[in-house]
Amino acid sequence: MAVAPLAALHRKLFDETDGSKFARLKERLLKKHAPDDRLAVLDILTAYARDGQLLHWRSFLMTDIVHLVEGSQHAAFFAWALEQPALAYWSVDGLLKSIGVAAYAPLVALAASGATSLEVRAKAIKSLAVFSRQPFDQGLPPDPGHWKAEQLRLCAVLAWQADGYPDGAGYKAPATHETLTRPLSRLEVAAALLERNLALRRQREQDLAQPSNWLTVASAGDMAAIDAHWVLPEIYRRFLAWYSPLRVHVDGKRFPQGLHLYGAAELVKAQHGYTVDAVQHHTIARWQSKLVVIADAGGDPYCVHLEERSIDGDLPVYRAQHGAGEWRFERHTDDFIDFLHEIALAA
């Protein structure tokens, strides 16, 4: 009697000892069988996560398992996996997806456990924050694997538990300028184009606890700090005030190393290493004092020159390569608005 395709694939997975071949078998299982036989595929994957012979793949399968799970049918598996050091990290999301608020108590206990790895404790707090809309992760790196022990807001989590696990208010999107939706001037049109393309990036990935790729209204304090350092050309100052980049990073063919466009909150500090020594905080003599770095791509600075501006208040953008022994600037675009268009096309 012929063996059914799914049963044969099940046996091959458990017999395979080569990681690369296992990966191909797993992908075949997901593509050919998961759409029509999700529960059977989940049974195979969870069985392998429990007893499979390739130990690293037992851990790697957890993201696929979490993705496929619907409802509470596999809650017992995630409760078990939460106690396995190699499986616990993604089990956090699996348990929340399976049983929702009923997962709060065991996950708070996990976060409070000194016997659990820092990475897993941080993951528990991060996922609880996202699910409950509480600000336990505010201002922290989006990846909890990068959190430090002192960043675990365990006191806040325990207070939330004592209060009965209330839902939070979540995070508001950063404030944006009204002209992004009704652009008129050349600057407004260029900023609106960049905003539309950044919005597509935000749809793919965004964490409002640490928002990125936004054009936001700058704070009065940040603009005052900038004005205390420089008298910026009108166009560029208005851009910072109305459309201050918030963790804007674009890449692609135009910027293969990735370009970081500075916002008002970081512009002064971003000069460190260029015009200001980052350690001693003194002015670097070989840097032209009238150059302000407004972006960098892999350390290559993009600058505006404070004494070069046109009648309409715009100014050219210059670029230099770092590591050449001396700074040799070349004109990159004839004006800042052209530079914004270039970034928008790369976003």
PDB file of C-alpha atoms in Angstrom, residues 64-279:
ATOM      1  CA  ASP A  64       6.360  28.385  12.045  1.00  0.00           C
ATOM      2  CA  ILE A  65       4.286  26.769  14.763  1.00  0.00           C
ATOM      3  CA  VAL A  66       3.258  30.133  16.233  1.00  0.00           C
ATOM      4  CA  HIS A  67       2.341  31.392  12.762  1.00  0.00           C
ATOM      5  CA  LEU A  68       0.089  28.414  12.030  1.00  0.00           C
ATOM      6  CA  VAL A  69      -1.690  28.238  15.380  1.00  0.00           C
ATOM      7  CA  GLU A  70      -5.317  29.339  15.612  1.00  0.00           C
ATOM      8  CA  GLY A  71      -7.313  29.048  18.814  1.00  0.00           C
ATOM      9  CA  SER A  72      -6.409  27.219  22.010  1.00  0.00           C
ATOM     10  CA  GLN A  73      -5.923  23.705  20.667  1.00  0.00           C
ATOM     11  CA  HIS A  74      -2.120  23.834  21.140  1.00  0.00           C
ATOM     12  CA  ALA A  75      -2.051  25.733  24.429  1.00  0.00           C
ATOM     13  CA  ALA A  76      -0.741  22.682  26.293  1.00  0.00           C
ATOM     14  CA  PHE A  77       2.176  22.423  23.871  1.00  0.00           C
ATOM     15  CA  PHE A  78       3.149  26.068  24.437  1.00  0.00           C
ATOM     16  CA  ALA A  79       2.802  25.702  28.203  1.00  0.00           C
ATOM     17  CA  TRP A  80       5.233  22.764  28.006  1.00  0.00           C
ATOM     18  CA  ALA A  81       7.576  24.578  25.616  1.00  0.00           C
ATOM     19  CA  LEU A  82       7.680  27.577  27.932  1.00  0.00           C
ATOM     20  CA  GLU A  83       9.596  25.410  30.390  1.00  0.00           C
ATOM     21  CA  GLN A  84      12.170  24.320  27.780  1.00  0.00           C
ATOM     22  CA  PRO A  85      15.085  26.816  27.641  1.00  0.00           C
ATOM     23  CA  ALA A  86      15.637  26.322  23.897  1.00  0.00           C
ATOM     24  CA  LEU A  87      11.946  26.774  23.038  1.00  0.00           C
ATOM     25  CA  ALA A  88      10.740  29.310  25.589  1.00  0.00           C
ATOM     26  CA  TYR A  89      11.409  32.512  23.621  1.00  0.00           C
ATOM     27  CA  TRP A  90       8.816  31.997  20.864  1.00  0.00           C
ATOM     28  CA  SER A  91       6.527  30.008  23.156  1.00  0.00           C
ATOM     29  CA  VAL A  92       5.673  33.326  24.783  1.00  0.00           C
ATOM     30  CA  ASP A  93       3.882  34.490  21.637  1.00  0.00           C
ATOM     31  CA  GLY A  94       2.366  31.065  21.058  1.00  0.00           C
ATOM     32  CA  LEU A  95       0.764  31.005  24.491  1.00  0.00           C
ATOM     33  CA  LEU A  96      -0.608  34.534  24.090  1.00  0.00           C
ATOM     34  CA  LYS A  97      -1.980  33.691  20.660  1.00  0.00           C
ATOM     35  CA  SER A  98      -3.568  30.503  21.995  1.00  0.00           C
ATOM     36  CA  ILE A  99      -5.210  31.648  25.232  1.00  0.00           C
ATOM     37  CA  GLY A 100      -4.916  35.444  25.328  1.00  0.00           C
ATOM     38  CA  VAL A 101      -5.278  37.042  28.753  1.00  0.00           C
ATOM     39  CA  ALA A 102      -5.152  33.621  30.427  1.00  0.00           C
ATOM     40  CA  ALA A 103      -1.446  33.627  29.502  1.00  0.00           C
ATOM     41  CA  TYR A 104      -0.747  36.737  31.573  1.00  0.00           C
ATOM     42  CA  ALA A 105      -0.081  34.991  34.899  1.00  0.00           C
ATOM     43  CA  PRO A 106       2.412  32.378  33.634  1.00  0.00           C
ATOM     44  CA  LEU A 107       4.204  35.004  31.539  1.00  0.00           C
ATOM     45  CA  VAL A 108       4.518  37.412  34.459  1.00  0.00           C
ATOM     46  CA  ALA A 109       5.916  34.528  36.492  1.00  0.00           C
ATOM     47  CA  LEU A 110       8.382  33.822  33.684  1.00  0.00           C
ATOM     48  CA  ALA A 111       9.451  37.465  33.562  1.00  0.00           C
ATOM     49  CA  ALA A 112      10.001  37.487  37.323  1.00  0.00           C
ATOM     50  CA  SER A 113      11.984  34.243  37.400  1.00  0.00           C
ATOM     51  CA  GLY A 114      15.659  34.663  38.160  1.00  0.00           C
ATOM     52  CA  ALA A 115      16.247  31.172  36.792  1.00  0.00           C
ATOM     53  CA  THR A 116      15.121  32.223  33.302  1.00  0.00           C
ATOM     54  CA  SER A 117      17.486  33.782  30.762  1.00  0.00           C
ATOM     55  CA  LEU A 118      17.433  37.552  30.353  1.00  0.00           C
ATOM     56  CA  GLU A 119      16.416  37.204  26.706  1.00  0.00           C
ATOM     57  CA  VAL A 120      13.312  35.153  27.543  1.00  0.00           C
ATOM     58  CA  ARG A 121      12.321  37.408  30.459  1.00  0.00           C
ATOM     59  CA  ALA A 122      12.607  40.433  28.175  1.00  0.00           C
ATOM     60  CA  LYS A 123      10.572  38.678  25.485  1.00  0.00           C
ATOM     61  CA  ALA A 124       7.815  37.935  28.004  1.00  0.00           C
ATOM     62  CA  ILE A 125       7.613  41.601  29.037  1.00  0.00           C
ATOM     63  CA  LYS A 126       7.756  42.852  25.454  1.00  0.00           C
ATOM     64  CA  SER A 127       4.985  40.527  24.287  1.00  0.00           C
ATOM     65  CA  LEU A 128       2.844  41.328  27.330  1.00  0.00           C
ATOM     66  CA  ALA A 129       3.275  45.030  26.542  1.00  0.00           C
ATOM     67  CA  VAL A 130       2.190  44.571  22.927  1.00  0.00           C
ATOM     68  CA  PHE A 131      -0.777  42.340  23.772  1.00  0.00           C
ATOM     69  CA  SER A 132      -2.065  44.424  26.706  1.00  0.00           C
ATOM     70  CA  ARG A 133      -1.162  47.831  25.225  1.00  0.00           C
ATOM     71  CA  GLN A 134       0.769  48.688  28.386  1.00  0.00           C
ATOM     72  CA  PRO A 135       3.957  50.820  28.099  1.00  0.00           C
ATOM     73  CA  PHE A 136       6.408  48.289  29.557  1.00  0.00           C
ATOM     74  CA  ASP A 137       8.522  48.586  26.402  1.00  0.00           C
ATOM     75  CA  GLN A 138       8.386  52.346  25.863  1.00  0.00           C
ATOM     76  CA  GLY A 139      11.629  53.714  24.459  1.00  0.00           C
ATOM     77  CA  LEU A 140      13.361  50.322  24.529  1.00  0.00           C
ATOM     78  CA  PRO A 141      14.867  48.533  21.512  1.00  0.00           C
ATOM     79  CA  PRO A 142      12.188  46.800  19.401  1.00  0.00           C
ATOM     80  CA  ASP A 143      14.113  43.521  19.741  1.00  0.00           C
ATOM     81  CA  PRO A 144      13.942  42.444  23.413  1.00  0.00           C
ATOM     82  CA  GLY A 145      17.071  40.394  22.806  1.00  0.00           C
ATOM     83  CA  HIS A 146      18.917  43.730  23.015  1.00  0.00           C
ATOM     84  CA  TRP A 147      17.465  44.738  26.390  1.00  0.00           C
ATOM     85  CA  LYS A 148      19.674  44.988  29.463  1.00  0.00           C
ATOM     86  CA  ALA A 149      18.743  43.610  32.865  1.00  0.00           C
ATOM     87  CA  GLU A 150      18.125  47.079  34.278  1.00  0.00           C
ATOM     88  CA  GLN A 151      15.625  47.759  31.470  1.00  0.00           C
ATOM     89  CA  LEU A 152      13.231  45.041  32.614  1.00  0.00           C
ATOM     90  CA  ARG A 153      10.358  47.056  34.075  1.00  0.00           C
ATOM     91  CA  LEU A 154       9.384  44.262  36.394  1.00  0.00           C
ATOM     92  CA  CYS A 155       8.003  46.552  39.107  1.00  0.00           C
ATOM     93  CA  ALA A 156       5.557  48.040  36.609  1.00  0.00           C
ATOM     94  CA  VAL A 157       4.603  44.562  35.371  1.00  0.00           C
ATOM     95  CA  LEU A 158       3.964  43.294  38.917  1.00  0.00           C
ATOM     96  CA  ALA A 159       1.932  46.415  39.743  1.00  0.00           C
ATOM     97  CA  TRP A 160      -0.136  45.778  36.605  1.00  0.00           C
ATOM     98  CA  GLN A 161      -0.703  42.206  37.753  1.00  0.00           C
ATOM     99  CA  ALA A 162      -1.778  43.360  41.225  1.00  0.00           C
ATOM    100  CA  ASP A 163      -4.237  45.747  39.556  1.00  0.00           C
ATOM    101  CA  GLY A 164      -5.927  42.903  37.697  1.00  0.00           C
ATOM    102  CA  TYR A 165      -4.198  43.143  34.287  1.00  0.00           C
ATOM    103  CA  PRO A 166      -6.044  46.188  32.894  1.00  0.00           C
ATOM    104  CA  ASP A 167      -5.703  47.042  29.210  1.00  0.00           C
ATOM    105  CA  GLY A 168      -3.525  50.047  28.487  1.00  0.00           C
ATOM    106  CA  ALA A 169      -4.047  52.902  26.065  1.00  0.00           C
ATOM    107  CA  GLY A 170      -1.306  51.829  23.669  1.00  0.00           C
ATOM    108  CA  TYR A 171       0.885  54.317  21.851  1.00  0.00           C
ATOM    109  CA  LYS A 172      -0.144  57.264  19.752  1.00  0.00           C
ATOM    110  CA  ALA A 173       1.460  57.742  16.379  1.00  0.00           C
ATOM    111  CA  PRO A 174       3.961  60.630  16.300  1.00  0.00           C
ATOM    112  CA  ALA A 175       2.532  64.051  15.487  1.00  0.00           C
ATOM    113  CA  THR A 176       2.908  65.052  11.835  1.00  0.00           C
ATOM    114  CA  HIS A 177       2.516  68.379  10.053  1.00  0.00           C
ATOM    115  CA  GLU A 178      -0.747  69.027   8.231  1.00  0.00           C
ATOM    116  CA  THR A 179       1.023  69.948   4.981  1.00  0.00           C
ATOM    117  CA  LEU A 180       2.064  66.330   4.502  1.00  0.00           C
ATOM    118  CA  THR A 181      -1.485  65.676   3.323  1.00  0.00           C
ATOM    119  CA  ARG A 182      -1.944  69.022   1.539  1.00  0.00           C
ATOM    120  CA  PRO A 183       1.456  69.946   0.069  1.00  0.00           C
ATOM    121  CA  LEU A 184       1.857  73.137  -1.932  1.00  0.00           C
ATOM    122  CA  SER A 185       5.455  74.372  -1.973  1.00  0.00           C
ATOM    123  CA  ARG A 186       8.423  72.448  -3.437  1.00  0.00           C
ATOM    124  CA  LEU A 187       9.575  71.525   0.062  1.00  0.00           C
ATOM    125  CA  GLU A 188       6.107  70.328   1.060  1.00  0.00           C
ATOM    126  CA  VAL A 189       5.747  68.220  -2.087  1.00  0.00           C
ATOM    127  CA  ALA A 190       9.160  66.593  -1.560  1.00  0.00           C
ATOM    128  CA  ALA A 191       8.410  65.893   2.113  1.00  0.00           C
ATOM    129  CA  ALA A 192       4.983  64.455   1.240  1.00  0.00           C
ATOM    130  CA  LEU A 193       6.563  62.114  -1.313  1.00  0.00           C
ATOM    131  CA  LEU A 194       9.097  60.918   1.247  1.00  0.00           C
ATOM    132  CA  GLU A 195       6.331  60.462   3.826  1.00  0.00           C
ATOM    133  CA  ARG A 196       4.231  58.327   1.459  1.00  0.00           C
ATOM    134  CA  ASN A 197       7.143  56.006   0.805  1.00  0.00           C
ATOM    135  CA  LEU A 198       8.105  55.820   4.472  1.00  0.00           C
ATOM    136  CA  ALA A 199       4.491  54.924   5.254  1.00  0.00           C
ATOM    137  CA  LEU A 200       4.849  51.834   3.065  1.00  0.00           C
ATOM    138  CA  ARG A 201       7.830  50.786   5.167  1.00  0.00           C
ATOM    139  CA  ARG A 202       5.836  51.358   8.340  1.00  0.00           C
ATOM    140  CA  GLN A 203       3.070  49.106   7.063  1.00  0.00           C
ATOM    141  CA  ARG A 204       5.576  46.269   6.772  1.00  0.00           C
ATOM    142  CA  GLU A 205       7.168  46.786  10.166  1.00  0.00           C
ATOM    143  CA  GLN A 206       6.525  49.296  12.938  1.00  0.00           C
ATOM    144  CA  ASP A 207       6.815  49.337  16.724  1.00  0.00           C
ATOM    145  CA  LEU A 208       5.191  52.428  18.216  1.00  0.00           C
ATOM    146  CA  ALA A 209       7.092  51.879  21.459  1.00  0.00           C
ATOM    147  CA  GLN A 210      10.135  52.975  19.452  1.00  0.00           C
ATOM    148  CA  PRO A 211       8.706  54.475  16.240  1.00  0.00           C
ATOM    149  CA  SER A 212      10.863  54.665  13.126  1.00  0.00           C
ATOM    150  CA  ASN A 213      10.655  56.065   9.599  1.00  0.00           C
ATOM    151  CA  TRP A 214       8.374  58.987  10.450  1.00  0.00           C
ATOM    152  CA  LEU A 215       8.494  62.682   9.574  1.00  0.00           C
ATOM    153  CA  THR A 216       7.379  64.451  12.751  1.00  0.00           C
ATOM    154  CA  VAL A 217       6.860  67.933  14.142  1.00  0.00           C
ATOM    155  CA  ALA A 218      10.016  68.856  16.071  1.00  0.00           C
ATOM    156  CA  SER A 219       9.843  69.960  19.688  1.00  0.00           C
ATOM    157  CA  ALA A 220      10.467  73.595  20.561  1.00  0.00           C
ATOM    158  CA  GLY A 221      13.354  72.504  22.773  1.00  0.00           C
ATOM    159  CA  ASP A 222      15.120  70.662  19.962  1.00  0.00           C
ATOM    160  CA  MET A 223      14.742  73.607  17.622  1.00  0.00           C
ATOM    161  CA  ALA A 224      16.051  75.982  20.308  1.00  0.00           C
ATOM    162  CA  ALA A 225      19.129  73.790  20.736  1.00  0.00           C
ATOM    163  CA  ILE A 226      19.725  73.875  16.978  1.00  0.00           C
ATOM    164  CA  ASP A 227      19.283  77.662  16.830  1.00  0.00           C
ATOM    165  CA  ALA A 228      21.836  78.022  19.612  1.00  0.00           C
ATOM    166  CA  HIS A 229      24.428  76.255  17.416  1.00  0.00           C
ATOM    167  CA  TRP A 230      23.705  77.546  13.913  1.00  0.00           C
ATOM    168  CA  VAL A 231      21.721  79.943  11.805  1.00  0.00           C
ATOM    169  CA  LEU A 232      20.360  77.397   9.376  1.00  0.00           C
ATOM    170  CA  PRO A 233      19.115  78.254   5.879  1.00  0.00           C
ATOM    171  CA  GLU A 234      15.369  78.771   5.813  1.00  0.00           C
ATOM    172  CA  ILE A 235      14.443  75.688   3.754  1.00  0.00           C
ATOM    173  CA  TYR A 236      16.432  73.236   5.842  1.00  0.00           C
ATOM    174  CA  ARG A 237      15.313  74.761   9.164  1.00  0.00           C
ATOM    175  CA  ARG A 238      11.666  74.549   8.100  1.00  0.00           C
ATOM    176  CA  PHE A 239      12.184  70.928   7.095  1.00  0.00           C
ATOM    177  CA  LEU A 240      13.513  70.108  10.566  1.00  0.00           C
ATOM    178  CA  ALA A 241      10.718  72.015  12.314  1.00  0.00           C
ATOM    179  CA  TRP A 242       7.847  70.564  10.256  1.00  0.00           C
ATOM    180  CA  TYR A 243       9.175  67.203   9.048  1.00  0.00           C
ATOM    181  CA  SER A 244      11.873  66.191  11.518  1.00  0.00           C
ATOM    182  CA  PRO A 245      13.040  62.654  10.615  1.00  0.00           C
ATOM    183  CA  LEU A 246      12.443  60.179  13.427  1.00  0.00           C
ATOM    184  CA  ARG A 247      14.815  57.230  12.985  1.00  0.00           C
ATOM    185  CA  VAL A 248      14.607  57.510   9.206  1.00  0.00           C
ATOM    186  CA  HIS A 249      16.843  54.971   7.531  1.00  0.00           C
ATOM    187  CA  VAL A 250      16.600  54.125   3.836  1.00  0.00           C
ATOM    188  CA  ASP A 251      18.607  51.765   1.655  1.00  0.00           C
ATOM    189  CA  GLY A 252      18.662  50.288  -1.823  1.00  0.00           C
ATOM    190  CA  LYS A 253      20.684  50.854  -4.981  1.00  0.00           C
ATOM    191  CA  ARG A 254      21.049  54.588  -4.368  1.00  0.00           C
ATOM    192  CA  PHE A 255      22.341  54.039  -0.828  1.00  0.00           C
ATOM    193  CA  PRO A 256      23.728  50.484  -0.649  1.00  0.00           C
ATOM    194  CA  GLN A 257      25.167  51.102   2.820  1.00  0.00           C
ATOM    195  CA  GLY A 258      21.913  52.612   4.020  1.00  0.00           C
ATOM    196  CA  LEU A 259      21.345  56.323   4.639  1.00  0.00           C
ATOM    197  CA  HIS A 260      20.438  57.777   8.025  1.00  0.00           C
ATOM    198  CA  LEU A 261      18.678  61.157   7.711  1.00  0.00           C
ATOM    199  CA  TYR A 262      19.071  63.140  10.926  1.00  0.00           C
ATOM    200  CA  GLY A 263      16.176  64.648  12.856  1.00  0.00           C
ATOM    201  CA  ALA A 264      16.052  67.720  15.060  1.00  0.00           C
ATOM    202  CA  ALA A 265      16.541  65.697  18.248  1.00  0.00           C
ATOM    203  CA  GLU A 266      19.842  64.245  17.053  1.00  0.00           C
ATOM    204  CA  LEU A 267      21.334  66.878  14.743  1.00  0.00           C
ATOM    205  CA  VAL A 268      23.635  68.505  17.318  1.00  0.00           C
ATOM    206  CA  LYS A 269      24.960  65.207  18.677  1.00  0.00           C
ATOM    207  CA  ALA A 270      25.305  63.788  15.152  1.00  0.00           C
ATOM    208  CA  GLN A 271      28.169  66.222  14.497  1.00  0.00           C
ATOM    209  CA  HIS A 272      30.352  64.220  16.899  1.00  0.00           C
ATOM    210  CA  GLY A 273      33.060  62.416  15.009  1.00  0.00           C
ATOM    211  CA  TYR A 274      32.931  64.970  12.195  1.00  0.00           C
ATOM    212  CA  THR A 275      33.199  68.539  13.466  1.00  0.00           C
ATOM    213  CA  VAL A 276      33.409  67.611  17.167  1.00  0.00           C
ATOM    214  CA  ASP A 277      35.667  64.979  18.734  1.00  0.00           C
ATOM    215  CA  ALA A 278      33.319  62.369  20.165  1.00  0.00           C
ATOM    216  CA  VAL A 279      35.538  61.679  23.207  1.00  0.00           C
TER     217      VAL A 279
END
